[in-house]
Amino acid sequence: MLDLGRSFLASVERSPDQLALVDGDLRLSYAGWFEKVRAVAGGLQAIGLRRGDHLVVLLQNRWEMATLHWACQFAGVIVTPLNWRAKPDEIDYCASDAEARAIVFQDVSADAVAQSSVAQSLPRIAVGTVDPAAGATLSFEQLLQAAAPAQLLGAGCDDWSLMLYTSGTTGKPKGVPRRHRHERAAALAHVAQNLYGRGERTLGVMPLYHTMGVRSLLAMALVDGCFVCVPKFDPPAVLAAIEAERITNLYLVPTLYHDVVAHPDCAATDLSSVRKLGFAGASMNEALLKKLHTLFNPELFVNHYGSSEVYTFSIDSDAVKKPGSAGRGGINQRIRVVRLDGGDPELPAARYEEGEIIADLAGDESFEGYWKRPDADAKSLRGGWYFTGDTGYVDKDGDLFVSGRTDDMIISGGENISPVEIESLLSLHPAVDEVAVVGLADARWGQCVTAFIKRRSAVTEAELDAHCRASGLANFKRPRSFVFVVEVPRSPVGKLLRRKLVANEYEPEAGQSVAPAHSIAPSN
């Protein structure tokens, strides 16, 4: 199999004059971009980085970030991107854990880097204009001035390409190292499963410290396509880029879609160039699915279910036809739903029985284990399968439905209740903008189902309860309380943070109590 450096070089050779990268006024062809990638690869080698070394990067989605990613693939350096919002202690932990040899930062991450004791012991490469007090040891421009390396192709398909850090809902984040062959297989599958054609144009707004952002970057290079950088998610900037650059496909988390279509500029924006939609990272509620389908009328609307560890678990190529369905195993994968808490990949759950979703580690996209975390390996890797920690079930047609996380399961009165079904139902109410459902501690029931609602318009608890009753939702699943909030807490990439709701870390609407009373009677 080709490594990623050779894969990029193949695109340069096929389509040297094709537009490859856009960042504001900067527009680079494949030939032009390759010259910068080659120079940066030489610059990394000039400061002492060698094959197998880690380069920690804290950058937004700018052309320098995309260029560094590709330069590392040529040099055999393991690109290790962190959230550019990372705090000093997070930088300390990850840079130390990865045994980083250098760190790259920009203005928005400069303060945290300056306060990181580990970063201060490393070569620090500044991108763009950075306060001298941040203590950079050299600039990105100096890397660009370096001579091209004598040996440009410094990695093979079995070398490490990338190490992402999982967000770590509990404890420290875990490093997920992936080889060139893992990354290339995932990018090829992404191209095939989203029916990308030559010369596609994608919106590069999903961060390049996230597996979705990386996949968009690699996939465009494989089809001689164009990656349009959007440094930070901002609905007006996204809408402007779609129209100006004639974006052909979008691959976003549901939260970003929600914010784009809800923005006042959306109605006046020409979106006709977008023919393919894809989403991942979280379930998309039925109301948003329908709204997007009406707005874009796409040729393809893909629900992609996966993770940093195993890029693709499953694909549903017609997301609107069966809302909530994650479809079936991807091109490179086998999946199963096994009995909860069984820990045995050979104990499948019955149809419609909720269990844990597992993926075959022999899949071409699958990682091989966490970085220096045998404890995490022991928990998640069993019998040749990756135990995802996600719950779900298979319906009569053989389609997978993801119902949540094993630790999100609500147990009320001895019944197991998945929050996703209730969230999807409530999202269909016209007054509901966003919703999150959790189980709050209750002396009688163990946990009480509680719905946190961001309202689009006025609505009462009683009206929402009537909506649940009219839908036919089983009585034991009905929320016993509704809390109206200013925002539903989410991570920077749009993942719902239920733990913040359980811990009372949210802002209620004016006049709302932070500790809700269980006001809906559980009868009927």
Short mmCIF file of C-alpha atoms in Angstrom, two decimals:
data_model
loop_
_atom_site.label_atom_id
_atom_site.label_comp_id
_atom_site.label_asym_id
_atom_site.label_seq_id
_atom_site.Cartn_x
_atom_site.Cartn_y
_atom_site.Cartn_z
CA MET A 1 0.00 0.00 0.00
CA LEU A 2 1.15 3.56 -0.70
CA ASP A 3 2.08 5.72 2.28
CA LEU A 4 0.48 9.15 2.53
CA GLY A 5 3.47 11.08 1.20
CA ARG A 6 3.45 9.07 -2.01
CA SER A 7 -0.35 9.45 -2.16
CA PHE A 8 -0.04 13.24 -2.09
CA LEU A 9 2.77 13.14 -4.63
CA ALA A 10 0.53 11.10 -6.96
CA SER A 11 -2.05 13.90 -6.88
CA VAL A 12 0.65 16.46 -7.65
CA GLU A 13 1.78 14.40 -10.62
CA ARG A 14 -1.77 13.85 -11.91
CA SER A 15 -3.08 17.37 -11.44
CA PRO A 16 -0.28 19.90 -10.84
CA ASP A 17 -2.41 22.89 -11.84
CA GLN A 18 -5.60 21.83 -10.03
CA LEU A 19 -6.68 24.07 -7.13
CA ALA A 20 -5.78 22.22 -3.95
CA LEU A 21 -5.98 24.63 -1.00
CA VAL A 22 -7.82 27.85 -0.24
CA ASP A 23 -7.36 29.99 2.86
CA GLY A 24 -8.86 33.46 2.47
CA ASP A 25 -6.99 35.14 -0.37
CA LEU A 26 -4.38 32.36 -0.56
CA ARG A 27 -5.00 29.89 -3.37
CA LEU A 28 -2.54 27.08 -4.03
CA SER A 29 -2.43 24.54 -6.84
CA TYR A 30 -1.16 21.05 -6.12
CA ALA A 31 2.24 21.97 -7.57
CA GLY A 32 2.40 25.19 -5.56
CA TRP A 33 1.28 23.54 -2.35
CA PHE A 34 3.78 20.71 -2.81
CA GLU A 35 6.65 23.20 -2.89
CA LYS A 36 5.58 24.55 0.51
CA VAL A 37 5.02 21.06 1.94
CA ARG A 38 8.44 19.98 0.74
CA ALA A 39 10.11 23.03 2.27
CA VAL A 40 8.39 22.55 5.62
CA ALA A 41 9.39 18.88 5.67
CA GLY A 42 12.99 20.02 5.20
CA GLY A 43 12.57 22.60 7.93
CA LEU A 44 11.35 19.99 10.40
CA GLN A 45 14.35 17.84 9.64
CA ALA A 46 16.66 20.85 9.97
CA ILE A 47 15.57 21.43 13.57
CA GLY A 48 16.25 17.82 14.43
CA LEU A 49 12.94 15.99 13.96
CA ARG A 50 13.41 12.47 12.72
CA ARG A 51 11.27 9.58 11.59
CA GLY A 52 9.03 8.46 14.46
CA ASP A 53 9.27 11.74 16.43
CA HIS A 54 6.10 13.49 17.62
CA LEU A 55 5.29 17.08 16.60
CA VAL A 56 2.59 18.62 18.82
CA VAL A 57 0.48 21.20 16.95
CA LEU A 58 -2.02 23.72 18.40
CA LEU A 59 -3.41 25.49 15.34
CA GLN A 60 -6.75 26.43 13.89
CA ASN A 61 -7.70 25.23 10.39
CA ARG A 62 -5.35 27.46 8.45
CA TRP A 63 -3.15 26.64 5.48
CA GLU A 64 -0.10 26.23 7.71
CA MET A 65 -1.86 23.53 9.71
CA ALA A 66 -2.81 21.58 6.57
CA THR A 67 0.73 22.02 5.22
CA LEU A 68 2.33 20.77 8.44
CA HIS A 69 0.10 17.70 8.37
CA TRP A 70 1.31 16.76 4.91
CA ALA A 71 4.94 17.69 5.64
CA CYS A 72 4.93 15.24 8.55
CA GLN A 73 3.70 12.48 6.23
CA PHE A 74 6.71 13.02 3.97
CA ALA A 75 9.22 13.33 6.83
CA GLY A 76 7.95 10.33 8.79
CA VAL A 77 7.14 12.60 11.73
CA ILE A 78 4.02 11.76 13.77
CA VAL A 79 1.73 14.78 13.67
CA THR A 80 0.07 15.10 17.08
CA PRO A 81 -2.57 17.86 16.97
CA LEU A 82 -4.24 19.17 20.12
CA ASN A 83 -7.26 21.39 20.54
CA TRP A 84 -6.00 24.95 20.06
CA ARG A 85 -8.04 25.85 23.17
CA ALA A 86 -6.03 23.40 25.32
CA LYS A 87 -5.02 24.61 28.77
CA PRO A 88 -1.42 24.58 30.01
CA ASP A 89 -1.87 21.44 32.11
CA GLU A 90 -3.42 19.64 29.11
CA ILE A 91 -0.46 20.63 26.95
CA ASP A 92 1.91 19.46 29.69
CA TYR A 93 0.23 16.08 29.89
CA CYS A 94 -0.07 15.39 26.16
CA ALA A 95 3.35 16.74 25.15
CA SER A 96 4.99 14.72 27.91
CA ASP A 97 2.95 11.60 27.18
CA ALA A 98 3.78 11.79 23.45
CA GLU A 99 7.45 12.53 24.15
CA ALA A 100 7.11 15.48 21.81
CA ARG A 101 10.24 16.84 20.13
CA ALA A 102 8.76 20.24 19.14
CA ILE A 103 5.53 22.24 19.39
CA VAL A 104 3.75 24.56 16.93
CA PHE A 105 1.35 27.31 18.04
CA GLN A 106 -0.36 30.55 17.00
CA ASP A 107 -1.81 33.61 18.71
CA VAL A 108 -4.88 31.84 20.13
CA SER A 109 -2.77 29.14 21.80
CA ALA A 110 0.27 31.28 22.67
CA ASP A 111 -0.65 32.02 26.30
CA ALA A 112 -1.26 28.36 27.12
CA VAL A 113 2.03 27.36 25.47
CA ALA A 114 3.87 30.07 27.39
CA GLN A 115 2.44 28.71 30.65
CA SER A 116 3.24 25.08 29.82
CA SER A 117 6.44 23.97 31.52
CA VAL A 118 6.84 21.05 29.09
CA ALA A 119 6.41 23.31 26.05
CA GLN A 120 9.07 25.65 27.37
CA SER A 121 11.60 22.84 27.20
CA LEU A 122 10.92 22.22 23.49
CA PRO A 123 11.58 24.05 20.23
CA ARG A 124 8.53 26.29 19.78
CA ILE A 125 7.45 27.20 16.25
CA ALA A 126 5.17 30.25 15.92
CA VAL A 127 2.67 30.55 13.08
CA GLY A 128 1.49 34.02 12.12
CA THR A 129 1.83 37.06 14.35
CA VAL A 130 2.59 36.07 17.93
CA ASP A 131 3.52 38.25 20.90
CA PRO A 132 7.29 38.00 21.49
CA ALA A 133 6.50 37.27 25.14
CA ALA A 134 5.16 33.88 24.01
CA GLY A 135 8.77 32.78 23.61
CA ALA A 136 8.91 31.24 20.13
CA THR A 137 12.27 29.80 19.17
CA LEU A 138 11.60 30.09 15.44
CA SER A 139 8.84 30.98 13.00
CA PHE A 140 6.90 29.00 10.44
CA GLU A 141 8.41 31.28 7.78
CA GLN A 142 11.84 29.98 8.78
CA LEU A 143 10.65 26.44 8.13
CA LEU A 144 9.47 27.54 4.68
CA GLN A 145 12.94 28.89 3.89
CA ALA A 146 14.61 25.56 4.60
CA ALA A 147 16.13 23.51 1.82
CA ALA A 148 14.10 20.56 0.60
CA PRO A 149 15.30 17.34 2.24
CA ALA A 150 17.67 15.14 0.29
CA GLN A 151 15.38 12.20 1.02
CA LEU A 152 11.83 13.51 0.71
CA LEU A 153 9.92 10.23 1.03
CA GLY A 154 10.86 9.34 4.59
CA ALA A 155 8.02 7.01 5.61
CA GLY A 156 6.37 3.79 4.52
CA CYS A 157 2.83 2.52 4.93
CA ASP A 158 3.67 0.85 8.27
CA ASP A 159 5.10 4.02 9.86
CA TRP A 160 3.04 6.02 12.31
CA SER A 161 1.24 8.92 10.65
CA LEU A 162 -0.87 10.59 13.30
CA MET A 163 -1.74 10.51 16.97
CA LEU A 164 -5.02 12.05 18.09
CA TYR A 165 -5.96 12.41 21.74
CA THR A 166 -9.44 11.35 22.76
CA SER A 167 -11.41 13.95 24.66
CA GLY A 168 -11.41 11.84 27.83
CA THR A 169 -14.81 12.19 29.52
CA THR A 170 -13.20 10.69 32.62
CA GLY A 171 -9.52 10.68 33.52
CA LYS A 172 -6.69 11.73 31.24
CA PRO A 173 -7.05 11.75 27.44
CA LYS A 174 -5.72 8.72 25.59
CA GLY A 175 -3.37 8.86 22.63
CA VAL A 176 -4.62 7.03 19.53
CA PRO A 177 -1.67 6.32 17.21
CA ARG A 178 -2.50 5.38 13.62
CA ARG A 179 -0.24 4.17 10.83
CA HIS A 180 -0.13 5.49 7.26
CA ARG A 181 -2.02 2.43 6.06
CA HIS A 182 -4.78 2.98 8.63
CA GLU A 183 -5.15 6.61 7.59
CA ARG A 184 -5.04 5.92 3.86
CA ALA A 185 -7.59 3.10 4.13
CA ALA A 186 -9.91 5.37 6.10
CA ALA A 187 -9.56 8.16 3.55
CA LEU A 188 -10.22 5.80 0.63
CA ALA A 189 -13.31 4.45 2.39
CA HIS A 190 -14.46 8.01 3.04
CA VAL A 191 -14.15 8.78 -0.68
CA ALA A 192 -16.06 5.65 -1.66
CA GLN A 193 -18.78 5.89 0.99
CA ASN A 194 -19.48 9.54 0.18
CA LEU A 195 -19.21 9.04 -3.62
CA TYR A 196 -16.62 11.79 -3.98
CA GLY A 197 -15.54 12.51 -7.55
CA ARG A 198 -12.45 14.15 -8.96
CA GLY A 199 -12.19 17.84 -8.16
CA GLU A 200 -14.61 17.87 -5.21
CA ARG A 201 -14.52 20.93 -2.98
CA THR A 202 -15.01 20.47 0.75
CA LEU A 203 -15.34 22.89 3.62
CA GLY A 204 -12.36 22.46 5.93
CA VAL A 205 -14.07 23.60 9.12
CA MET A 206 -14.03 20.45 11.23
CA PRO A 207 -10.82 20.90 13.25
CA LEU A 208 -7.70 19.10 12.15
CA TYR A 209 -7.22 17.78 15.67
CA HIS A 210 -10.41 15.74 15.08
CA THR A 211 -10.72 12.60 12.97
CA MET A 212 -13.44 14.15 10.79
CA GLY A 213 -11.26 17.11 9.88
CA VAL A 214 -8.29 14.89 9.08
CA ARG A 215 -10.46 12.65 6.91
CA SER A 216 -11.69 15.61 4.86
CA LEU A 217 -8.12 16.79 4.32
CA LEU A 218 -6.83 13.40 3.17
CA ALA A 219 -9.88 12.54 1.08
CA MET A 220 -9.62 15.71 -0.98
CA ALA A 221 -6.00 14.95 -1.87
CA LEU A 222 -6.92 11.45 -3.04
CA VAL A 223 -9.46 12.84 -5.53
CA ASP A 224 -7.39 15.89 -6.58
CA GLY A 225 -9.94 18.00 -4.75
CA CYS A 226 -9.85 21.32 -2.92
CA PHE A 227 -9.73 21.86 0.85
CA VAL A 228 -11.19 25.26 1.78
CA CYS A 229 -9.90 26.34 5.18
CA VAL A 230 -12.25 27.91 7.71
CA PRO A 231 -10.04 28.57 10.75
CA LYS A 232 -12.85 28.65 13.32
CA PHE A 233 -16.50 27.72 13.00
CA ASP A 234 -18.61 30.81 12.42
CA PRO A 235 -21.94 30.51 10.58
CA PRO A 236 -21.57 33.68 8.44
CA ALA A 237 -18.02 32.66 7.43
CA VAL A 238 -19.17 29.14 6.61
CA LEU A 239 -22.07 30.36 4.50
CA ALA A 240 -19.86 32.86 2.69
CA ALA A 241 -17.27 30.16 1.93
CA ILE A 242 -19.89 27.75 0.60
CA GLU A 243 -21.18 30.35 -1.85
CA ALA A 244 -17.86 31.92 -2.87
CA GLU A 245 -15.90 28.68 -3.30
CA ARG A 246 -18.77 26.61 -4.73
CA ILE A 247 -18.40 23.91 -2.08
CA THR A 248 -19.68 20.54 -3.37
CA ASN A 249 -19.79 18.51 -0.16
CA LEU A 250 -20.18 19.12 3.57
CA TYR A 251 -19.02 16.81 6.35
CA LEU A 252 -19.98 18.27 9.72
CA VAL A 253 -21.27 17.37 13.15
CA PRO A 254 -25.03 17.94 13.64
CA THR A 255 -24.48 20.98 15.89
CA LEU A 256 -22.69 22.86 13.12
CA TYR A 257 -25.44 22.05 10.62
CA HIS A 258 -27.98 23.27 13.16
CA ASP A 259 -26.20 26.59 13.64
CA VAL A 260 -25.69 27.15 9.90
CA VAL A 261 -29.32 26.60 8.91
CA ALA A 262 -30.57 28.62 11.89
CA HIS A 263 -28.50 31.68 10.95
CA PRO A 264 -30.37 34.59 9.30
CA ASP A 265 -27.84 34.68 6.42
CA CYS A 266 -28.75 31.15 5.36
CA ALA A 267 -31.91 32.09 3.45
CA ALA A 268 -30.00 34.57 1.25
CA THR A 269 -27.01 32.28 0.55
CA ASP A 270 -26.60 30.36 -2.69
CA LEU A 271 -26.17 26.74 -1.52
CA SER A 272 -26.85 25.12 -4.87
CA SER A 273 -23.29 23.84 -5.35
CA VAL A 274 -23.61 21.48 -2.35
CA ARG A 275 -24.73 18.08 -3.62
CA LYS A 276 -23.51 15.74 -0.89
CA LEU A 277 -24.06 15.93 2.85
CA GLY A 278 -22.38 13.84 5.51
CA PHE A 279 -22.50 13.98 9.28
CA ALA A 280 -20.84 12.17 12.15
CA GLY A 281 -19.83 12.69 15.76
CA ALA A 282 -23.36 12.48 17.18
CA SER A 283 -26.87 11.43 16.28
CA MET A 284 -28.92 13.87 14.24
CA ASN A 285 -32.49 14.41 15.32
CA GLU A 286 -35.31 13.87 12.89
CA ALA A 287 -36.32 17.53 12.72
CA LEU A 288 -32.85 18.64 11.61
CA LEU A 289 -32.60 15.79 9.10
CA LYS A 290 -35.81 16.92 7.44
CA LYS A 291 -34.80 20.58 7.46
CA LEU A 292 -31.45 19.85 5.80
CA HIS A 293 -33.04 17.58 3.21
CA THR A 294 -35.53 20.30 2.28
CA LEU A 295 -32.87 23.02 2.17
CA PHE A 296 -30.18 21.19 0.16
CA ASN A 297 -32.12 18.40 -1.61
CA PRO A 298 -28.79 16.50 -1.73
CA GLU A 299 -27.91 13.65 -4.06
CA LEU A 300 -26.46 11.82 -1.07
CA PHE A 301 -27.06 12.25 2.66
CA VAL A 302 -24.71 10.04 4.70
CA ASN A 303 -24.79 9.23 8.39
CA HIS A 304 -21.27 8.13 9.27
CA TYR A 305 -20.72 6.40 12.61
CA GLY A 306 -17.15 5.92 13.78
CA SER A 307 -14.43 7.00 16.19
CA SER A 308 -10.82 8.15 16.43
CA GLU A 309 -9.78 4.56 17.13
CA VAL A 310 -11.63 2.92 14.24
CA TYR A 311 -12.61 5.55 11.74
CA THR A 312 -15.68 3.80 10.29
CA PHE A 313 -18.03 1.53 12.18
CA SER A 314 -21.06 1.87 9.95
CA ILE A 315 -22.61 3.94 7.15
CA ASP A 316 -26.18 4.85 6.24
CA SER A 317 -26.21 6.42 2.77
CA ASP A 318 -29.84 7.57 2.98
CA ALA A 319 -30.04 9.21 6.40
CA VAL A 320 -33.50 10.67 5.87
CA LYS A 321 -35.17 7.40 4.86
CA LYS A 322 -34.78 5.88 8.32
CA PRO A 323 -34.00 8.64 10.84
CA GLY A 324 -31.67 7.50 13.60
CA SER A 325 -30.27 4.58 11.64
CA ALA A 326 -26.48 4.27 11.52
CA GLY A 327 -26.88 1.71 8.76
CA ARG A 328 -24.53 -1.23 8.36
CA GLY A 329 -20.83 -1.95 8.64
CA GLY A 330 -18.54 0.18 6.49
CA ILE A 331 -16.43 -1.03 3.59
CA ASN A 332 -13.48 -1.86 5.83
CA GLN A 333 -15.36 -3.08 8.89
CA ARG A 334 -17.40 -5.74 10.66
CA ILE A 335 -19.56 -4.73 13.61
CA ARG A 336 -21.66 -6.53 16.20
CA VAL A 337 -23.97 -5.68 19.08
CA VAL A 338 -23.20 -7.86 22.08
CA ARG A 339 -24.87 -8.23 25.43
CA LEU A 340 -24.27 -5.44 27.91
CA ASP A 341 -21.59 -6.09 30.54
CA GLY A 342 -20.87 -9.49 29.04
CA GLY A 343 -17.46 -8.55 27.68
CA ASP A 344 -17.68 -11.47 25.26
CA PRO A 345 -17.65 -10.74 21.51
CA GLU A 346 -19.30 -14.11 20.91
CA LEU A 347 -22.44 -13.27 22.93
CA PRO A 348 -24.60 -11.31 20.46
CA ALA A 349 -27.64 -9.36 21.58
CA ALA A 350 -30.99 -10.31 20.07
CA ARG A 351 -32.73 -8.10 17.50
CA TYR A 352 -33.92 -4.92 19.21
CA GLU A 353 -32.04 -5.86 22.40
CA GLU A 354 -29.84 -3.01 23.53
CA GLY A 355 -26.20 -4.00 23.84
CA GLU A 356 -22.67 -2.72 23.36
CA ILE A 357 -21.41 -2.05 19.85
CA ILE A 358 -18.08 -3.65 18.97
CA ALA A 359 -15.86 -3.50 15.88
CA ASP A 360 -13.41 -5.98 14.38
CA LEU A 361 -9.81 -4.93 15.00
CA ALA A 362 -8.76 -6.72 11.81
CA GLY A 363 -10.47 -3.94 9.82
CA ASP A 364 -8.13 -1.90 7.61
CA GLU A 365 -8.98 1.33 9.44
CA SER A 366 -8.63 -0.03 12.98
CA PHE A 367 -5.97 1.18 15.36
CA GLU A 368 -3.75 -1.28 17.22
CA GLY A 369 -4.06 0.01 20.77
CA TYR A 370 -3.68 3.15 22.87
CA TRP A 371 -0.37 4.94 23.36
CA LYS A 372 1.26 3.69 26.56
CA ARG A 373 -2.11 2.77 28.11
CA PRO A 374 -2.28 -0.98 28.78
CA ASP A 375 -5.14 -0.30 31.21
CA ALA A 376 -7.23 1.23 28.42
CA ASP A 377 -6.29 -1.61 26.06
CA ALA A 378 -7.41 -4.18 28.61
CA LYS A 379 -10.77 -2.45 28.94
CA SER A 380 -11.50 -1.88 25.25
CA LEU A 381 -9.62 -4.55 23.25
CA ARG A 382 -10.92 -8.07 23.78
CA GLY A 383 -10.82 -11.15 21.62
CA GLY A 384 -9.77 -9.24 18.52
CA TRP A 385 -12.62 -6.72 18.88
CA TYR A 386 -12.81 -3.07 19.93
CA PHE A 387 -15.49 -2.47 22.57
CA THR A 388 -16.71 1.03 21.73
CA GLY A 389 -18.55 1.89 24.93
CA ASP A 390 -21.52 2.83 22.74
CA THR A 391 -24.90 1.20 23.19
CA GLY A 392 -27.22 0.28 20.36
CA TYR A 393 -29.43 -2.33 18.76
CA VAL A 394 -30.10 -3.89 15.38
CA ASP A 395 -33.59 -3.66 13.90
CA LYS A 396 -35.50 -6.22 11.81
CA ASP A 397 -33.78 -5.05 8.62
CA GLY A 398 -30.30 -5.47 10.08
CA ASP A 399 -29.69 -1.72 10.47
CA LEU A 400 -27.82 -0.42 13.50
CA PHE A 401 -29.24 2.22 15.83
CA VAL A 402 -26.87 3.92 18.27
CA SER A 403 -28.68 4.70 21.50
CA GLY A 404 -25.93 6.35 23.57
CA ARG A 405 -23.00 5.51 25.77
CA THR A 406 -22.92 2.68 28.27
CA ASP A 407 -22.40 5.30 30.97
CA ASP A 408 -25.26 7.49 29.62
CA MET A 409 -27.86 4.78 30.16
CA ILE A 410 -30.62 5.93 32.50
CA ILE A 411 -31.89 3.33 34.95
CA SER A 412 -35.23 4.41 36.40
CA GLY A 413 -37.38 2.07 38.44
CA GLY A 414 -35.28 -0.85 37.22
CA GLU A 415 -35.85 -0.01 33.54
CA ASN A 416 -32.98 0.76 31.14
CA ILE A 417 -33.79 3.97 29.23
CA SER A 418 -31.76 5.37 26.35
CA PRO A 419 -31.81 9.18 26.11
CA VAL A 420 -31.42 9.36 22.31
CA GLU A 421 -34.94 8.19 21.49
CA ILE A 422 -36.46 10.78 23.81
CA GLU A 423 -34.24 13.55 22.43
CA SER A 424 -35.25 12.75 18.87
CA LEU A 425 -38.92 12.83 19.80
CA LEU A 426 -38.71 16.16 21.64
CA SER A 427 -36.72 17.71 18.79
CA LEU A 428 -39.82 17.38 16.59
CA HIS A 429 -41.73 19.87 18.74
CA PRO A 430 -41.70 23.20 16.88
CA ALA A 431 -40.77 25.16 20.03
CA VAL A 432 -37.69 23.05 20.78
CA ASP A 433 -34.37 24.27 19.41
CA GLU A 434 -32.03 21.82 21.18
CA VAL A 435 -32.57 19.09 23.75
CA ALA A 436 -30.53 16.82 25.99
CA VAL A 437 -31.91 14.07 28.22
CA VAL A 438 -30.16 12.71 31.31
CA GLY A 439 -31.00 10.77 34.45
CA LEU A 440 -30.83 12.76 37.68
CA ALA A 441 -30.52 11.05 41.05
CA ASP A 442 -33.85 10.31 42.71
CA ALA A 443 -34.48 8.61 46.04
CA ARG A 444 -37.46 6.60 44.81
CA TRP A 445 -36.69 5.83 41.16
CA GLY A 446 -32.89 5.70 41.30
CA GLN A 447 -32.78 8.15 38.41
CA CYS A 448 -35.49 10.36 36.96
CA VAL A 449 -35.58 11.13 33.26
CA THR A 450 -34.95 14.86 32.88
CA ALA A 451 -35.04 16.85 29.64
CA PHE A 452 -32.99 20.04 29.27
CA ILE A 453 -34.53 22.25 26.60
CA LYS A 454 -33.23 25.25 24.69
CA ARG A 455 -36.43 26.87 23.46
CA ARG A 456 -37.01 28.34 20.01
CA SER A 457 -40.31 29.83 21.16
CA ALA A 458 -42.53 29.76 24.22
CA VAL A 459 -43.59 26.33 25.46
CA THR A 460 -44.50 24.90 28.86
CA GLU A 461 -43.56 21.68 30.63
CA ALA A 462 -47.17 20.54 30.34
CA GLU A 463 -47.17 21.07 26.57
CA LEU A 464 -43.96 19.10 26.16
CA ASP A 465 -45.30 16.31 28.32
CA ALA A 466 -48.48 16.23 26.20
CA HIS A 467 -46.27 15.97 23.10
CA CYS A 468 -44.53 12.92 24.59
CA ARG A 469 -47.83 11.29 25.54
CA ALA A 470 -49.35 11.89 22.10
CA SER A 471 -46.32 10.33 20.41
CA GLY A 472 -46.89 6.96 22.04
CA LEU A 473 -43.61 7.10 23.99
CA ALA A 474 -43.68 4.44 26.70
CA ASN A 475 -44.74 5.93 30.01
CA PHE A 476 -41.58 4.88 31.85
CA LYS A 477 -39.48 6.78 29.30
CA ARG A 478 -41.34 10.08 29.63
CA PRO A 479 -39.32 12.92 31.18
CA ARG A 480 -40.45 13.65 34.72
CA SER A 481 -38.99 17.15 34.55
CA PHE A 482 -38.18 19.75 31.94
CA VAL A 483 -35.48 22.37 32.51
CA PHE A 484 -35.20 25.36 30.19
CA VAL A 485 -31.60 26.40 29.56
CA VAL A 486 -29.75 29.15 27.70
CA GLU A 487 -27.51 26.62 25.92
CA VAL A 488 -27.14 22.86 25.85
CA PRO A 489 -23.50 22.20 26.83
CA ARG A 490 -21.32 20.80 24.05
CA SER A 491 -17.64 20.22 23.36
CA PRO A 492 -15.77 22.36 20.79
CA VAL A 493 -16.63 19.80 18.10
CA GLY A 494 -20.30 19.63 19.03
CA LYS A 495 -20.46 16.54 21.24
CA LEU A 496 -23.18 16.70 23.84
CA LEU A 497 -21.71 16.96 27.36
CA ARG A 498 -24.34 15.21 29.46
CA ARG A 499 -22.01 15.08 32.46
CA LYS A 500 -22.24 18.88 32.79
CA LEU A 501 -26.02 18.64 33.10
CA VAL A 502 -25.77 15.92 35.74
CA ALA A 503 -23.23 18.05 37.64
CA ASN A 504 -25.45 21.18 37.43
CA GLU A 505 -22.90 22.91 35.18
CA TYR A 506 -25.30 24.79 32.93
CA GLU A 507 -27.00 28.16 32.69
CA PRO A 508 -30.77 28.00 33.24
CA GLU A 509 -33.15 30.47 31.70
CA ALA A 510 -34.00 33.43 33.91
CA GLY A 511 -36.26 32.30 36.71
CA GLN A 512 -35.36 28.62 36.33
CA SER A 513 -33.93 26.57 39.16
CA VAL A 514 -30.56 24.88 38.68
CA ALA A 515 -31.80 21.86 40.66
CA PRO A 516 -35.11 20.93 38.94
CA ALA A 517 -38.09 19.58 40.79
CA HIS A 518 -39.61 16.39 39.38
CA SER A 519 -42.86 17.97 38.42
CA ILE A 520 -44.48 15.55 35.96
CA ALA A 521 -46.53 12.80 37.51
CA PRO A 522 -45.37 9.30 36.50
CA SER A 523 -48.89 7.88 36.24
CA ASN A 524 -50.59 6.46 33.13
#
